[in-house]
Amino acid sequence: MKIDYELVEGFRALSTKEQKSALADYAQSTFDVKLNKQKSFDNMLADLEAAVPAEEDKPELLIDSPEPEVLIKVGDVTITTDEFKIDADKVEIDAPVVDVVAQPLTPHQETIPILKASVSDSNESKPDMAWLDGFSPTIVLMGRSARSNGYYTCPWWIYDWIKKNPDWYKDPDQCPHYSARDTLKSLVYYIKRDGQVTVRETRNSSFDTFKF
């Protein structure tokens, strides 16, 4: 049985004592796990996660299914993917191409140019968020897998404040709701890490994606 993170995150809207009590009751009744209510809510959740490991999506493996052969044409020469090897360290993704590195093949083959990208400083236009140094998120993204960054079930009153304050991510401490500040900083953390973060607000269960 998996942890119902949507239910767990809903506990955060309660007072500190009530949210820890609700989490302890949920862990005891659902997983027969006894949590220490003297700990913080996040540490209690971490103990529950340790006792009930999350099931991750695993890619389907096809037995006896050979990899497709890919033909690459360079000038008048056509070769297959099993005739050469690309050095992955010399290829960087999502950056402008600035130079070419030659990857030698076996003696009877021609040399194929392997594109090497140089990453430019993509943070020049992004806000300075030095306060993120050493920060650890206090929320968990649901449904995260190799194909998805997942999403966070966001209390509607936090979502409303974000929508009313376009620069919310520059200084989450300006939020008048003290209990929401760590949540806001955690969302900034995930945007910084993944480029964006998706939330599902609890009033209408609608999804929204935030970026810098």
Tab-separated table of C-alpha atoms in Angstrom:
chain	number	residue	atom	x	y	z
A	1	MET	CA	0.000	0.000	0.000
A	2	LYS	CA	1.298	3.451	-0.927
A	3	ILE	CA	1.317	6.568	1.224
A	4	ASP	CA	-1.528	8.922	0.298
A	5	TYR	CA	0.539	12.108	-0.063
A	6	GLU	CA	-2.507	14.147	-1.034
A	7	LEU	CA	-4.079	13.310	2.313
A	8	VAL	CA	-0.807	13.834	4.179
A	9	GLU	CA	-0.187	17.253	2.630
A	10	GLY	CA	-3.714	18.236	3.618
A	11	PHE	CA	-2.686	17.809	7.262
A	12	ARG	CA	-0.375	20.822	6.895
A	13	ALA	CA	-3.396	23.137	6.926
A	14	LEU	CA	-3.991	22.142	10.570
A	15	SER	CA	-2.244	23.527	13.637
A	16	THR	CA	1.163	22.037	14.458
A	17	LYS	CA	-0.212	19.765	17.175
A	18	GLU	CA	-3.213	18.662	15.126
A	19	GLN	CA	-1.231	17.941	11.950
A	20	LYS	CA	1.216	15.698	13.829
A	21	SER	CA	-1.634	13.922	15.587
A	22	ALA	CA	-3.440	13.381	12.271
A	23	LEU	CA	-0.287	11.984	10.649
A	24	ALA	CA	0.352	9.667	13.602
A	25	ASP	CA	-3.235	8.364	13.494
A	26	TYR	CA	-3.018	7.825	9.722
A	27	ALA	CA	0.275	5.903	10.028
A	28	GLN	CA	-1.038	3.731	12.868
A	29	SER	CA	-4.426	2.904	11.302
A	30	THR	CA	-3.228	2.434	7.709
A	31	PHE	CA	0.262	0.919	8.019
A	32	ASP	CA	0.410	-0.138	11.689
A	33	VAL	CA	3.395	2.212	12.074
A	34	LYS	CA	3.790	4.115	15.338
A	35	LEU	CA	5.313	7.593	14.902
A	36	ASN	CA	6.963	9.753	17.540
A	37	LYS	CA	4.834	12.891	17.883
A	38	GLN	CA	7.720	14.630	19.684
A	39	LYS	CA	9.412	15.005	16.300
A	40	SER	CA	8.571	17.618	13.675
A	41	PHE	CA	5.895	16.866	11.087
A	42	ASP	CA	8.477	16.452	8.310
A	43	ASN	CA	10.629	14.103	10.394
A	44	MET	CA	7.528	12.062	11.232
A	45	LEU	CA	6.731	11.854	7.518
A	46	ALA	CA	10.321	10.785	6.818
A	47	ASP	CA	9.989	7.992	9.401
A	48	LEU	CA	6.756	6.846	7.742
A	49	GLU	CA	8.393	6.859	4.318
A	50	ALA	CA	11.265	4.783	5.703
A	51	ALA	CA	8.786	2.262	7.102
A	52	VAL	CA	6.658	2.217	3.938
A	53	PRO	CA	8.992	2.537	0.919
A	54	ALA	CA	7.306	4.209	-2.055
A	55	GLU	CA	6.729	2.096	-5.132
A	56	GLU	CA	8.375	3.718	-8.132
A	57	ASP	CA	7.244	3.316	-11.690
A	58	LYS	CA	9.464	0.834	-13.473
A	59	PRO	CA	9.877	0.761	-17.241
A	60	GLU	CA	8.451	-2.256	-18.989
A	61	LEU	CA	11.143	-4.648	-20.199
A	62	LEU	CA	10.573	-6.502	-23.441
A	63	ILE	CA	12.207	-9.939	-23.478
A	64	ASP	CA	14.089	-11.034	-26.578
A	65	SER	CA	13.426	-7.695	-28.255
A	66	PRO	CA	16.596	-6.541	-30.026
A	67	GLU	CA	17.461	-2.877	-30.209
A	68	PRO	CA	16.441	-1.348	-33.543
A	69	GLU	CA	19.228	-0.759	-35.971
A	70	VAL	CA	19.676	2.913	-36.804
A	71	LEU	CA	21.224	3.944	-40.088
A	72	ILE	CA	23.300	7.126	-40.193
A	73	LYS	CA	24.311	8.664	-43.510
A	74	VAL	CA	27.452	10.793	-43.671
A	75	GLY	CA	28.112	12.011	-47.199
A	76	ASP	CA	28.157	8.885	-49.388
A	77	VAL	CA	28.835	6.551	-46.453
A	78	THR	CA	26.024	4.794	-44.535
A	79	ILE	CA	26.824	3.075	-41.241
A	80	THR	CA	24.782	1.504	-38.425
A	81	THR	CA	24.787	2.391	-34.738
A	82	ASP	CA	26.710	-0.750	-33.793
A	83	GLU	CA	29.664	0.307	-35.943
A	84	PHE	CA	30.695	3.274	-33.840
A	85	LYS	CA	30.456	4.524	-30.278
A	86	ILE	CA	29.594	8.079	-29.225
A	87	ASP	CA	31.395	9.433	-26.182
A	88	ALA	CA	28.515	10.719	-24.041
A	89	ASP	CA	30.876	12.994	-22.078
A	90	LYS	CA	31.389	15.029	-25.237
A	91	VAL	CA	27.704	15.718	-25.823
A	92	GLU	CA	25.754	18.189	-23.731
A	93	ILE	CA	22.030	18.722	-24.206
A	94	ASP	CA	19.950	21.910	-24.661
A	95	ALA	CA	22.785	24.281	-25.506
A	96	PRO	CA	23.948	26.011	-28.707
A	97	VAL	CA	26.470	24.158	-30.821
A	98	VAL	CA	29.819	25.932	-30.731
A	99	ASP	CA	32.456	23.431	-31.811
A	100	VAL	CA	33.003	19.962	-33.231
A	101	VAL	CA	34.961	17.077	-31.736
A	102	ALA	CA	36.074	14.253	-34.037
A	103	GLN	CA	35.369	10.723	-32.730
A	104	PRO	CA	37.656	8.210	-34.541
A	105	LEU	CA	36.186	4.941	-35.764
A	106	THR	CA	37.824	1.677	-36.748
A	107	PRO	CA	40.539	1.953	-39.456
A	108	HIS	CA	38.271	1.077	-42.398
A	109	GLN	CA	35.692	3.724	-41.545
A	110	GLU	CA	35.505	7.448	-42.008
A	111	THR	CA	35.612	9.884	-39.114
A	112	ILE	CA	32.221	11.178	-38.006
A	113	PRO	CA	32.008	14.588	-36.310
A	114	ILE	CA	30.382	14.462	-32.870
A	115	LEU	CA	28.775	17.734	-31.835
A	116	LYS	CA	29.929	19.173	-28.552
A	117	ALA	CA	27.861	21.909	-26.973
A	118	SER	CA	29.118	24.642	-24.759
A	119	VAL	CA	26.728	25.648	-22.015
A	120	SER	CA	26.238	29.379	-21.724
A	121	ASP	CA	25.379	31.081	-18.472
A	122	SER	CA	21.626	30.513	-18.505
A	123	ASN	CA	21.189	32.042	-15.053
A	124	GLU	CA	22.055	35.586	-16.077
A	125	SER	CA	18.399	36.623	-16.321
A	126	LYS	CA	17.228	34.617	-13.313
A	127	PRO	CA	16.766	36.125	-9.860
A	128	ASP	CA	19.456	35.855	-7.217
A	129	MET	CA	18.262	33.307	-4.674
A	130	ALA	CA	21.303	32.803	-2.479
A	131	TRP	CA	19.008	31.760	0.351
A	132	LEU	CA	18.543	28.429	-1.440
A	133	ASP	CA	22.112	27.389	-0.541
A	134	GLY	CA	21.826	24.539	1.931
A	135	PHE	CA	18.010	24.550	1.810
A	136	SER	CA	16.196	21.204	1.821
A	137	PRO	CA	12.584	20.981	0.577
A	138	THR	CA	9.897	20.283	3.168
A	139	ILE	CA	7.338	18.935	0.684
A	140	VAL	CA	7.277	15.862	-1.541
A	141	LEU	CA	6.320	15.770	-5.218
A	142	MET	CA	3.791	13.046	-6.017
A	143	GLY	CA	4.033	10.808	-9.076
A	144	ARG	CA	7.711	11.558	-9.775
A	145	SER	CA	9.264	9.072	-12.214
A	146	ALA	CA	11.751	8.866	-15.070
A	147	ARG	CA	9.116	10.419	-17.341
A	148	SER	CA	7.650	13.044	-15.009
A	149	ASN	CA	8.851	15.494	-12.377
A	150	GLY	CA	5.633	14.858	-10.452
A	151	TYR	CA	3.379	17.450	-8.829
A	152	TYR	CA	2.543	18.959	-5.441
A	153	THR	CA	-0.963	19.136	-3.963
A	154	CYS	CA	-0.968	22.806	-2.987
A	155	PRO	CA	-3.425	24.233	-0.407
A	156	TRP	CA	-5.697	26.662	-2.229
A	157	TRP	CA	-4.821	29.618	0.018
A	158	ILE	CA	-1.099	29.248	-0.814
A	159	TYR	CA	-1.956	28.878	-4.516
A	160	ASP	CA	-4.110	32.041	-4.383
A	161	TRP	CA	-1.265	34.019	-2.826
A	162	ILE	CA	1.142	32.825	-5.543
A	163	LYS	CA	-1.269	33.865	-8.293
A	164	LYS	CA	-1.749	37.307	-6.735
A	165	ASN	CA	2.005	37.880	-6.358
A	166	PRO	CA	3.874	37.289	-9.653
A	167	ASP	CA	7.262	37.809	-7.948
A	168	TRP	CA	6.474	35.379	-5.120
A	169	TYR	CA	9.576	33.275	-5.787
A	170	LYS	CA	12.032	36.154	-5.266
A	171	ASP	CA	11.312	36.459	-1.553
A	172	PRO	CA	8.914	33.860	-0.132
A	173	ASP	CA	9.380	35.390	3.328
A	174	GLN	CA	7.123	38.253	2.238
A	175	CYS	CA	4.163	35.851	2.444
A	176	PRO	CA	2.032	36.879	5.457
A	177	HIS	CA	1.273	33.223	6.218
A	178	TYR	CA	4.331	32.059	8.165
A	179	SER	CA	3.426	28.366	7.854
A	180	ALA	CA	3.419	28.670	4.044
A	181	ARG	CA	6.949	30.040	3.668
A	182	ASP	CA	8.800	26.714	3.737
A	183	THR	CA	6.311	25.353	1.193
A	184	LEU	CA	6.950	28.331	-1.105
A	185	LYS	CA	10.719	27.936	-0.727
A	186	SER	CA	10.381	24.236	-1.523
A	187	LEU	CA	8.504	25.062	-4.732
A	188	VAL	CA	11.311	27.470	-5.678
A	189	TYR	CA	13.812	24.685	-4.940
A	190	TYR	CA	12.067	22.327	-7.378
A	191	ILE	CA	11.818	25.035	-10.061
A	192	LYS	CA	15.539	25.699	-9.664
A	193	ARG	CA	16.266	21.967	-9.921
A	194	ASP	CA	13.823	20.908	-12.664
A	195	GLY	CA	13.133	24.170	-14.526
A	196	GLN	CA	9.481	24.183	-13.447
A	197	VAL	CA	7.095	22.751	-10.879
A	198	THR	CA	3.501	21.579	-11.291
A	199	VAL	CA	0.929	21.978	-8.535
A	200	ARG	CA	-2.660	20.844	-8.095
A	201	GLU	CA	-4.596	23.358	-6.029
A	202	THR	CA	-7.090	21.901	-3.575
A	203	ARG	CA	-10.095	24.157	-4.248
A	204	ASN	CA	-10.873	23.029	-7.809
A	205	SER	CA	-8.281	20.239	-8.200
A	206	SER	CA	-6.858	22.080	-11.234
A	207	PHE	CA	-3.224	21.797	-12.290
A	208	ASP	CA	-0.888	24.742	-12.898
A	209	THR	CA	2.812	24.947	-13.743
A	210	PHE	CA	5.173	27.618	-12.420
A	211	LYS	CA	8.507	28.737	-13.869
A	212	PHE	CA	10.894	31.636	-13.346
